Short mmCIF file of C-alpha atoms in Angstrom, two decimals:
data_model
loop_
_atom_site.label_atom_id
_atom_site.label_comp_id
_atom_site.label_asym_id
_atom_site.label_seq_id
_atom_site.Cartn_x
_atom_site.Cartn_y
_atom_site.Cartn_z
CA UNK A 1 131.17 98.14 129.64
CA UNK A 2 132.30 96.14 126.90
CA UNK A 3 129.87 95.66 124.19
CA UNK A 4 128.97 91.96 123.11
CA UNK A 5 128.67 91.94 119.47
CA UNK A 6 125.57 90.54 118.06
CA UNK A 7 124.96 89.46 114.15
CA UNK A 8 121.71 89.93 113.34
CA UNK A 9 121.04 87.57 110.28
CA UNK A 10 118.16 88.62 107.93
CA UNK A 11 116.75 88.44 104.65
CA UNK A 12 117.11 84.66 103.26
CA UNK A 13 115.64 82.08 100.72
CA UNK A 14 112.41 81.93 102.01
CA UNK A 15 109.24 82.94 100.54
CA UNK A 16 109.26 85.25 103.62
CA UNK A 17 112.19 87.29 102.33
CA UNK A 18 111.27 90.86 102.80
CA UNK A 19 109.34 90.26 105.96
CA UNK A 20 112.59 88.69 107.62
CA UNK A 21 113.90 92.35 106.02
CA UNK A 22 111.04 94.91 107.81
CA UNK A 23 111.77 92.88 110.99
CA UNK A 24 114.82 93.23 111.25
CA UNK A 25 114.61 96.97 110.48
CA UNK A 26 112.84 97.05 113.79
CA UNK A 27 114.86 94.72 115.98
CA UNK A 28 118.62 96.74 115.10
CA UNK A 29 116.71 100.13 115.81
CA UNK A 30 115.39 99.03 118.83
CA UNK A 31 119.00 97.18 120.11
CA UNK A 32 120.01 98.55 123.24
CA UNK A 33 123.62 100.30 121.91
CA UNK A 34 125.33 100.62 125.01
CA UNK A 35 125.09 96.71 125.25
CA UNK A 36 125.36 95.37 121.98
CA UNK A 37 126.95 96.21 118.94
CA UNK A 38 125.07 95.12 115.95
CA UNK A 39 126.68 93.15 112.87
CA UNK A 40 124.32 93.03 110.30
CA UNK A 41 124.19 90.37 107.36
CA UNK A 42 122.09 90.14 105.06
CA UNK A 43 121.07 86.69 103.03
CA UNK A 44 119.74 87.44 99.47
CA UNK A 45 116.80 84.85 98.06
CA UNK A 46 119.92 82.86 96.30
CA UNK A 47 121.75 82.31 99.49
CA UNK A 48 124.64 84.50 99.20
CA UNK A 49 125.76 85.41 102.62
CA UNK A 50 126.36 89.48 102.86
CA UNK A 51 128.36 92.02 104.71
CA UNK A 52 127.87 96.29 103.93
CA UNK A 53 125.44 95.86 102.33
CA UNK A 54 122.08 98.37 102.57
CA UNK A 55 121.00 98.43 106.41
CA UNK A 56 118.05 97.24 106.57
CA UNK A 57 117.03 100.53 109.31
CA UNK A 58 117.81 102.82 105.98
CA UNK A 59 115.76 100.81 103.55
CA UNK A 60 112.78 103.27 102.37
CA UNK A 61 109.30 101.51 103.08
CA UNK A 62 107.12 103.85 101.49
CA UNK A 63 108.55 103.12 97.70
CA UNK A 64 109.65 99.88 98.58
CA UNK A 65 107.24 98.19 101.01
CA UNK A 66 108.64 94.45 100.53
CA UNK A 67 112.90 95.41 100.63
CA UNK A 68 115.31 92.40 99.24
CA UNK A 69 118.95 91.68 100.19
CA UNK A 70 121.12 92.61 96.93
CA UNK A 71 124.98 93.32 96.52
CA UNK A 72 126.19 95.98 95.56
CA UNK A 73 129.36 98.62 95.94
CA UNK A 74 131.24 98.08 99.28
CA UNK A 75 129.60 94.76 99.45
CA UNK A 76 131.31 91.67 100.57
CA UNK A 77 130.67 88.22 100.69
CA UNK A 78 130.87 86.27 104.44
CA UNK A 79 132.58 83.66 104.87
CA UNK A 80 132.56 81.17 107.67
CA UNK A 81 135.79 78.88 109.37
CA UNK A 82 134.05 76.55 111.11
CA UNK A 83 136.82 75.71 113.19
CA UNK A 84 137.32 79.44 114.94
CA UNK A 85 133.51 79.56 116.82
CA UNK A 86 133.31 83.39 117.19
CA UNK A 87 136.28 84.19 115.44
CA UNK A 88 135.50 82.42 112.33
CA UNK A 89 133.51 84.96 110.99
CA UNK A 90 135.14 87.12 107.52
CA UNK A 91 134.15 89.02 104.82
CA UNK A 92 135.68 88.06 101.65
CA UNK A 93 136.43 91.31 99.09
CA UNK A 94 138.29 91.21 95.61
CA UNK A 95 139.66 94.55 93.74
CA UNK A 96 137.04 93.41 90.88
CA UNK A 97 134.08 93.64 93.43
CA UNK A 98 134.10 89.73 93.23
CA UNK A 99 130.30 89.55 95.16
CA UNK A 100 129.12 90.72 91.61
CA UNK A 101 130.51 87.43 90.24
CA UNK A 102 130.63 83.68 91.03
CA UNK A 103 134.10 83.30 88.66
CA UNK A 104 135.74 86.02 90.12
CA UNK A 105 134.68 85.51 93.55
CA UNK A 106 138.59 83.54 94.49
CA UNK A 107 140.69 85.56 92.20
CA UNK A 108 143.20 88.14 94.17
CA UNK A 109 140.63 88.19 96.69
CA UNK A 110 140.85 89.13 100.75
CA UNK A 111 139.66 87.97 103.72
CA UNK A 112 139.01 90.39 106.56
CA UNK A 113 138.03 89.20 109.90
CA UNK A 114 134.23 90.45 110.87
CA UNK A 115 135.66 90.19 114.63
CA UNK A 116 134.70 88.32 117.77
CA UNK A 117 131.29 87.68 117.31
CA UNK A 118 129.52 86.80 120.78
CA UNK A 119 125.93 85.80 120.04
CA UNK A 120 123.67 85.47 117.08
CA UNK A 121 120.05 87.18 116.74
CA UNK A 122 118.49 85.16 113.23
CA UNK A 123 115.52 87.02 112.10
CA UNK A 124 114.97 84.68 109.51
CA UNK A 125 111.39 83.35 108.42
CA UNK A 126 110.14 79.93 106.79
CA UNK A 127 112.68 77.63 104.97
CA UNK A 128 117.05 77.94 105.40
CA UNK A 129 116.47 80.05 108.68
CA UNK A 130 113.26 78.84 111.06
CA UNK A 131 113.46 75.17 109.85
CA UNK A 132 116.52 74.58 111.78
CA UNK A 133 119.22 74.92 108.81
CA UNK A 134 120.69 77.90 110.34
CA UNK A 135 120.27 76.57 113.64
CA UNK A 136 122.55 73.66 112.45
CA UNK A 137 124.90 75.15 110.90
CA UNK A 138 125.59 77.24 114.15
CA UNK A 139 125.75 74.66 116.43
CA UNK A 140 128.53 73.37 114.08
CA UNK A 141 130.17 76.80 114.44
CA UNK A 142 129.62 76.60 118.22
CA UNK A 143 128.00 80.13 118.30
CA UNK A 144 125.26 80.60 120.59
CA UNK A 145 122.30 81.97 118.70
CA UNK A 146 118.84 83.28 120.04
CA UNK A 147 115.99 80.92 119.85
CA UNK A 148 114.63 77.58 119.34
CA UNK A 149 117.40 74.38 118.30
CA UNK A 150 117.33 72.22 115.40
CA UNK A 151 115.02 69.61 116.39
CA UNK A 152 112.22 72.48 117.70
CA UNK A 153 112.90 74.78 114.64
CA UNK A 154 112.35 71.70 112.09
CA UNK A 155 109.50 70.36 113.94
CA UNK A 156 107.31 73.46 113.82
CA UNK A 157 108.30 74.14 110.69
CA UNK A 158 106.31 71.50 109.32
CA UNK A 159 102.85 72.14 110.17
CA UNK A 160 102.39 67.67 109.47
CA UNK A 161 104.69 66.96 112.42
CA UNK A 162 103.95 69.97 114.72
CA UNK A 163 100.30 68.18 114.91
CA UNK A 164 102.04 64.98 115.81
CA UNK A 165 103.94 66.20 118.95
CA UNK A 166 101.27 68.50 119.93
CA UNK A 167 98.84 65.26 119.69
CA UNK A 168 100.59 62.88 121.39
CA UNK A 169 100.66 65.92 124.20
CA UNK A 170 97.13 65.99 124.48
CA UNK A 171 96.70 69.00 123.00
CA UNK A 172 93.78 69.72 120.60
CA UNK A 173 94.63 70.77 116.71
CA UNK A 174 92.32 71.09 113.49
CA UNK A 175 91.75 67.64 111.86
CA UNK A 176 93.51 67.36 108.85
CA UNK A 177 94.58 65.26 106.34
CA UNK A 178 98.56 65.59 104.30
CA UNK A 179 98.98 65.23 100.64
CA UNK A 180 102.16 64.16 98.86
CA UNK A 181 101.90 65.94 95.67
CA UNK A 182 105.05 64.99 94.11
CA UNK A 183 103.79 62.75 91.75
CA UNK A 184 101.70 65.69 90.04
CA UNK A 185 104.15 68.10 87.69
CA UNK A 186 101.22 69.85 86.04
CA UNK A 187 98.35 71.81 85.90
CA UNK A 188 96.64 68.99 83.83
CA UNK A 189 97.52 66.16 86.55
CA UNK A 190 96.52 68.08 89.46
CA UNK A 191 93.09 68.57 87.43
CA UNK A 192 93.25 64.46 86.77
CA UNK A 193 93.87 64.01 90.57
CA UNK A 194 91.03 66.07 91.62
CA UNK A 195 89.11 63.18 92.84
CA UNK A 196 91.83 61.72 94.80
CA UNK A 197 91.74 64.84 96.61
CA UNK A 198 88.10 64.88 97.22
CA UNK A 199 88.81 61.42 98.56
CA UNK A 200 90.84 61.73 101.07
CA UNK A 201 89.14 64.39 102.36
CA UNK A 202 85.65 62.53 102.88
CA UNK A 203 87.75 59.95 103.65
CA UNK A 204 88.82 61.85 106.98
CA UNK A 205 85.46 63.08 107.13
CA UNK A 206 86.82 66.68 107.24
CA UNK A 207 83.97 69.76 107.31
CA UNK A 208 84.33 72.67 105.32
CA UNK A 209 85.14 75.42 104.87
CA UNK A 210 88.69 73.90 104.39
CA UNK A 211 92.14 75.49 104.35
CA UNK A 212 94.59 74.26 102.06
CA UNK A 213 98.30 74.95 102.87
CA UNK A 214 101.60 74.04 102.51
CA UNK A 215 103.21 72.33 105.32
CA UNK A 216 106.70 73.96 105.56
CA UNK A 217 105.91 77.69 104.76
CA UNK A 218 104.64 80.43 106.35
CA UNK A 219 102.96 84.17 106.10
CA UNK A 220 100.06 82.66 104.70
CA UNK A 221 102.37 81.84 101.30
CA UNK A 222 99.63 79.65 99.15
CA UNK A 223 97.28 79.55 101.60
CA UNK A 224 93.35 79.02 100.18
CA UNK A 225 90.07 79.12 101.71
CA UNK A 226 87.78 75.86 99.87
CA UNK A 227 84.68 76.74 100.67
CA UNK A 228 82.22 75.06 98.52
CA UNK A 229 81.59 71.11 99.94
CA UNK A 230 82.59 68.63 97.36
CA UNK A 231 83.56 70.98 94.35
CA UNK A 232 87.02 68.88 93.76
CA UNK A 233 87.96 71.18 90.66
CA UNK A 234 88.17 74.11 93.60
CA UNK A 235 89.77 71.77 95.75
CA UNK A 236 92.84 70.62 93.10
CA UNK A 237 93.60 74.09 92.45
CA UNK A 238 94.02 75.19 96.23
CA UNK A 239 96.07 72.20 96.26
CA UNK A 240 98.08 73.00 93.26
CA UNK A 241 98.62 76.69 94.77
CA UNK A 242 100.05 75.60 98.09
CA UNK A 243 102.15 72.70 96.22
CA UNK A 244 104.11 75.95 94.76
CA UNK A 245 105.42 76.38 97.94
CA UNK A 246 106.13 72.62 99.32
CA UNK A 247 104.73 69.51 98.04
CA UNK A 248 103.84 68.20 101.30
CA UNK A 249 100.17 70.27 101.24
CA UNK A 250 97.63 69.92 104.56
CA UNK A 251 94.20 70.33 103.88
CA UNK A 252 92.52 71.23 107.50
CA UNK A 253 89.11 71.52 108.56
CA UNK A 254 88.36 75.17 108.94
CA UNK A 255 87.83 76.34 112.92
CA UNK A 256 84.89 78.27 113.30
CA UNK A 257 86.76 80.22 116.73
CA UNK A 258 88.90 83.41 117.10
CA UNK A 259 92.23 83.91 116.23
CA UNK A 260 93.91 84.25 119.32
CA UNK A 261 97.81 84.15 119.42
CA UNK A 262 100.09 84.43 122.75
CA UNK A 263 104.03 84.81 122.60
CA UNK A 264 106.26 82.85 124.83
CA UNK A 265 109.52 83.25 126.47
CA UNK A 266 111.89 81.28 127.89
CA UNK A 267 114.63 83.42 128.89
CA UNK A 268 116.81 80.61 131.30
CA UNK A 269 116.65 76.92 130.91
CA UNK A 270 116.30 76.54 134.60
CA UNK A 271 113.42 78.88 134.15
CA UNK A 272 109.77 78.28 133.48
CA UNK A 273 108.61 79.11 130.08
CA UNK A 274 105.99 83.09 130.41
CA UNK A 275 103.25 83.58 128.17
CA UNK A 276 102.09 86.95 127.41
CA UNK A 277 98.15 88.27 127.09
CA UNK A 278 97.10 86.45 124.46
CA UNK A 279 95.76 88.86 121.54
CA UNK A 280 94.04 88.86 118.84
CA UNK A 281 94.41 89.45 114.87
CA UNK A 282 91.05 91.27 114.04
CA UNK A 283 90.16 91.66 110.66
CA UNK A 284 88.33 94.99 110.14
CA UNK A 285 86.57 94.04 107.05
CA UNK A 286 85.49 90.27 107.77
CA UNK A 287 81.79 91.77 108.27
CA UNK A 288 81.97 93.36 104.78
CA UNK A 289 82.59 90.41 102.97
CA UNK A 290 86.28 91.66 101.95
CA UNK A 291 88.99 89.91 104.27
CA UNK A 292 87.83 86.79 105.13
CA UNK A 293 91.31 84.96 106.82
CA UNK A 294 94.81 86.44 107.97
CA UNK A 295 96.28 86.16 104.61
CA UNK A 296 99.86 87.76 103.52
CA UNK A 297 97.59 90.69 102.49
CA UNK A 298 96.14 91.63 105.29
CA UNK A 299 99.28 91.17 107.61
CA UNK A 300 102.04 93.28 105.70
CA UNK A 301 100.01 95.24 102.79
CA UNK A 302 96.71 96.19 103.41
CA UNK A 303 97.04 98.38 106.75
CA UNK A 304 93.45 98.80 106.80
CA UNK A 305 92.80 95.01 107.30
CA UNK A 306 93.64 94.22 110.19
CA UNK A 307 94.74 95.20 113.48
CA UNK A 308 96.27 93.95 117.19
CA UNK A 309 94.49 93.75 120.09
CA UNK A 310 96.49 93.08 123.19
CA UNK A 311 94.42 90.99 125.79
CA UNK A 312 92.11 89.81 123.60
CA UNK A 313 88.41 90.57 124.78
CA UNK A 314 88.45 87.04 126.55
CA UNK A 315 87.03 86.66 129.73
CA UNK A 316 89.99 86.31 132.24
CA UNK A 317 89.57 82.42 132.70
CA UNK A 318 89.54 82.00 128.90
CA UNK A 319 92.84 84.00 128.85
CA UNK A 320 94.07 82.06 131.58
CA UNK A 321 93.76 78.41 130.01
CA UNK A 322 95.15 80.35 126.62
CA UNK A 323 98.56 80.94 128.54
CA UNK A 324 98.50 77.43 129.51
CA UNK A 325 97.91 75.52 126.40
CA UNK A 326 100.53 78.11 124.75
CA UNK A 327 103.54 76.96 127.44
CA UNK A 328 101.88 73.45 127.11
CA UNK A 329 103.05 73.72 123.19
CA UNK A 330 105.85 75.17 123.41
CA UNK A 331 107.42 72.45 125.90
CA UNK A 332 105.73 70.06 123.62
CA UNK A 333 108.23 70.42 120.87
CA UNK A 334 111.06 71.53 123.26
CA UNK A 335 111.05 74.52 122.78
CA UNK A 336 113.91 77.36 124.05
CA UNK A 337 114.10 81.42 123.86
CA UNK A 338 111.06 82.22 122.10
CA UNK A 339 107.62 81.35 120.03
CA UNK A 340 104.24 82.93 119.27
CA UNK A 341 101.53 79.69 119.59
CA UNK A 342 98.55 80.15 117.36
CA UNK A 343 95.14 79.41 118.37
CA UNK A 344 91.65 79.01 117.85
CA UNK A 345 88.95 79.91 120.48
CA UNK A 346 85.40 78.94 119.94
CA UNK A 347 82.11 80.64 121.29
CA UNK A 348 82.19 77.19 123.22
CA UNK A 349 85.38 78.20 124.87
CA UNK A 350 87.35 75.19 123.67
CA UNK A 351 90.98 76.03 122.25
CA UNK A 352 92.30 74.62 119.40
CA UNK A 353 96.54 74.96 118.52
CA UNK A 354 96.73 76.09 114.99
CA UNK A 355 100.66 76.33 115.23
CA UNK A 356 103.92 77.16 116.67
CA UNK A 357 106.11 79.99 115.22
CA UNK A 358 109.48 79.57 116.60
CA UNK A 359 110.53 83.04 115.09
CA UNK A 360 107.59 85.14 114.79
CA UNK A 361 107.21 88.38 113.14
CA UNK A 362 109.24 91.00 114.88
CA UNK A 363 108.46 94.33 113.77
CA UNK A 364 107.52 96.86 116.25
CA UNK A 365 103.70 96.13 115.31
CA UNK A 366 103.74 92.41 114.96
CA UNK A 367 102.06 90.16 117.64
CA UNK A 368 105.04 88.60 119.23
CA UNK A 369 106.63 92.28 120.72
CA UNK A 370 102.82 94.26 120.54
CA UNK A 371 101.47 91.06 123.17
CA UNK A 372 104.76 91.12 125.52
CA UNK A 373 104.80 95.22 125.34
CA UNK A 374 100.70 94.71 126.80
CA UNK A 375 102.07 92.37 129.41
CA UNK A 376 104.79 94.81 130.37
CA UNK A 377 108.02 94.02 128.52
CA UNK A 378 108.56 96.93 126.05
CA UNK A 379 109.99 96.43 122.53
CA UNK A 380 113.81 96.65 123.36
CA UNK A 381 113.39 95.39 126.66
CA UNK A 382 112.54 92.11 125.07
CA UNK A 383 115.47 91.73 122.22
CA UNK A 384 117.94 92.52 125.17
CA UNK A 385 116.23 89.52 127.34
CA UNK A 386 116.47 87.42 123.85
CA UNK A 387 120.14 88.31 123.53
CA UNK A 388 120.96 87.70 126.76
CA UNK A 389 119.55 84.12 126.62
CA UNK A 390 121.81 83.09 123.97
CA UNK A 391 124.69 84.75 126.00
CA UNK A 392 123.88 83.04 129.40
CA UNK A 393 121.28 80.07 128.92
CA UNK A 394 121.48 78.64 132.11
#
C-alpha cells in the first residue's frame, strides 16, 4: 500500500501556541503508519513556517509542560508555490543556516521539494489556524485539509457571530452584550469607561455572575468571572484583561447549568453529521471554593482540577436532545469534518450552546477523542476517519 502523506501543521501565532504543540504530540503518535506518512511543520508564535525542526512526539513535558516551535540546527524554512497544489510544498536551506536570519534567508540559498503532499491535518488553535486563515490559504493551494472551511472556521471563531447563526437557527445561547474597545489604549481610559460598561450591561439587563471574554480567542485566554452586581471598577478590568487578547470583548450572562460538551463528526458530505456521548468537564475543587470555571489552569496545568467524564451522568433523554442540539450547531454554521459544541445544561433540563470549536483539543485526554473513544471510536481510529475525509469528501 502506498502511503498518503499527511502534514500535520502545529504550533502557530495564537495565544494557544503550546496547546496546538501537546496535541499534536498526540495526534502523530497515534497516526496509523502503515497508512500515512507524517510531515510535520511546525509554526513558531512569529509565523515562520518550519521543517526538522524538534518533533513535537520528542518534546519533554515534564520540564517543559507548555513546548514552543523554535529553529534551530537542521532547521529549514517552508516555502509554498501556490501554483503546484501538492507539489508546491519546499523547504528552503542556506549554507549560513539562513532560518536563523531574515537578511540571509535568500542569499546562496536551496530549495528542496518536501514531496507530494496528499492531505493536510492543521492542529492549530485560536487566531492564523482555526479562524479560517489557514483554511484560506489552502484552498488557494488546492490541498485538501481536514476540517471545517473558511466561512465555518471564521464564524466560530468569533464567539459575536457564532451567536448570530446559532440564533437565527433557533438555538438557545447566553445573553450577551459585545464591546468595541478600540477606542480605550490605557489602563486609565478603561478605568474612565467603567460606567459605559456598567451601562450596557443593565442596559441588556444581563444577571450576574458575568463572564467577560474575548470574542476571537480561545483556552479560556482572558477569560474573568464578574461576580459582584454593579461594581463597574471590577467590571473595566475584566474588560481590559480580555481586550489583551481581541478588542471585540463579550460580556455574557453567567449559566447557572453543567458543562456538558459533545464532539461531532462528519466524515462524508453525503453523510449525516454523529455526535458522540456528550461529557462533562468536572471540576474537582468547585465545592472547595478553589476552581470555580474551566479556566486555562485547570485544563492544561493543574491535573488535579479537573477531569472527563464520558456520558455525562445525564439521564438518557437529556443526552439524547444534547446530541441533537450539537448536530443542530454544527449544520448551523456549515460545518464539515469535525467540532466539539459546548453547552450548558440546567437542573431545569434546558440546554444552552456556549460555542463551537471547529478544532478542539486533541490530545489523547482532551474531550473531543476521550467522548468519541466512550462512544466507540478509539483515539487513532478517529485521526484515520479525519484523514480520510479530507482524502475522499464525498
Amino acid at each position: 500500500m502506498v502511503r498518503k502523506r499527511i502534514v500535520v501543521l502545529y504550533g502557530g501565532k495564537a495565544d494557544e501556541h503550546s496547546i496546538s504543540c501537546i496535541s499534536a504530540a498526540g495526534v502523530l503518535a497515534a497516526m496509523d503508519e502503515e497508512r500515512f506518512e507524517a510531515v510535520p511543520i511546525g509554526i513558531t508564535k512569529q509565523g515562520e513556517w518550519l521543517t526538522g525542526c524538534t518533533d513535537p512526539r520528542d518534546f519533554d513535558f515534564k520540564k517543559t509542560p507548555l513546548p514552543v516551535v523554535s529553529a534551530g540546527e537542521g532547521t529549514s524554512r517552508v516555502v509554498l508555490d501556490m501554483g503546484l497544489g501538492g507539489d508546491g510544498f519546499f523547504a528552503r536551506s542556506s549554507p549560513d543556516d539562513g532560518v536563523q536570519g531574515q537578511s540571509s534567508a535568500n542569499k546562496h540559498s536551496t530549495l528542496t521539494s518536501l514531496g507530494h503532499i496528499d492531505a493536510v491535518l492543521p492542529i492549530l488553535h485560536g487566531p492564523y489556524g482555526e479562524d479560517g486563515t489557514v483554511q484560506g490559504l489552502l484552498e488557494m493551494l488546492g490541498v485538501p485539509y481536514v476540517g471545517c472551511g473558511v466561512f465555518a472556521s471564521a464564524a466560530c471563531m468569533d464567539k459575536h457571530f457564532t451567536k448570530i447563526l446559532l440564533t437565527d437557527a433557533g438555538i438557545p445561547v447566553a445573553p450577551d452584550v459585545t464591546l468595541d474597545t478600540r477606542p480605550y489604549t490605557t489602563a486609565s481610559s478603561f478605568d474612565s469607561a467603567a460606567g459605559e460598561f456598567i451601562a450596557q450591561v443593565r442596559t441588556a439587563k444581563l444577571r450576574y455572575p458575568l463572564f467577560v471574554k474575548p470574542s476571537r480567542a480561545g483556552s479560556s485566554f482572558g477569560v474573568t468571572k464578574v461576580e459582584r452586581a454593579g461594581d463597574a471598577a471590577e467590571l473595566a478590568t475584566a474588560v481590559r484583561e480580555a481586550s489583551r487578547h481581541d478588542w471585540k470583548v463579550l460580556v455574557e450572562q453567567g449559566i447557572d447549568g453543567r458543562e456538558i460538551e459533545c464532539a461531532v463528526l462528519a466524515s462524508r458530505i453525503s453523510e449525516e453529521p454523529r455526535a458522540s456521548w456528550p461529557g462533562e468537564i468536572v471540576l474537582d475543587r468547585r465545592e472547595s471554593g478553589d476552581v470555580q470555571f474551566y479556566d486555562f489552569d485547570s485544563k492544561y496545568i493543574d491535573s488535579g482540577a479537573s477531569h472527563v467524564q464520558v456520558p455525562a451522568d445525564l439521564p438518557a433523554e437529556t443526552l439524547r436532545r444534547v446530541q441533537e442540539i450539537a448536530i443542530k450547531a454544527f449544520k448551523a454554521v456549515d460545518g464539515i469534518g469535525m467540532s466539539r459544541v459546548d453547552t450548558f445544561v440546567g437542573a431545569d433540563g434546558n440546554i444552552v450552546v456556549n460555542e463551537v470549536n471547529t478544532i478542539p483539543g486533541f490530545t489523547p485526554i482532551s474531550m473531543y477523542p476521550k467522548a468519541w473513544e466512550a462512544t466507540g471510536v478509539n483515539y487513532g481510529k478517529l485521526i484515520t476517519t479525519l484523514i480520510e475525509s479530507a482524502l475522499d469528501p464525498a
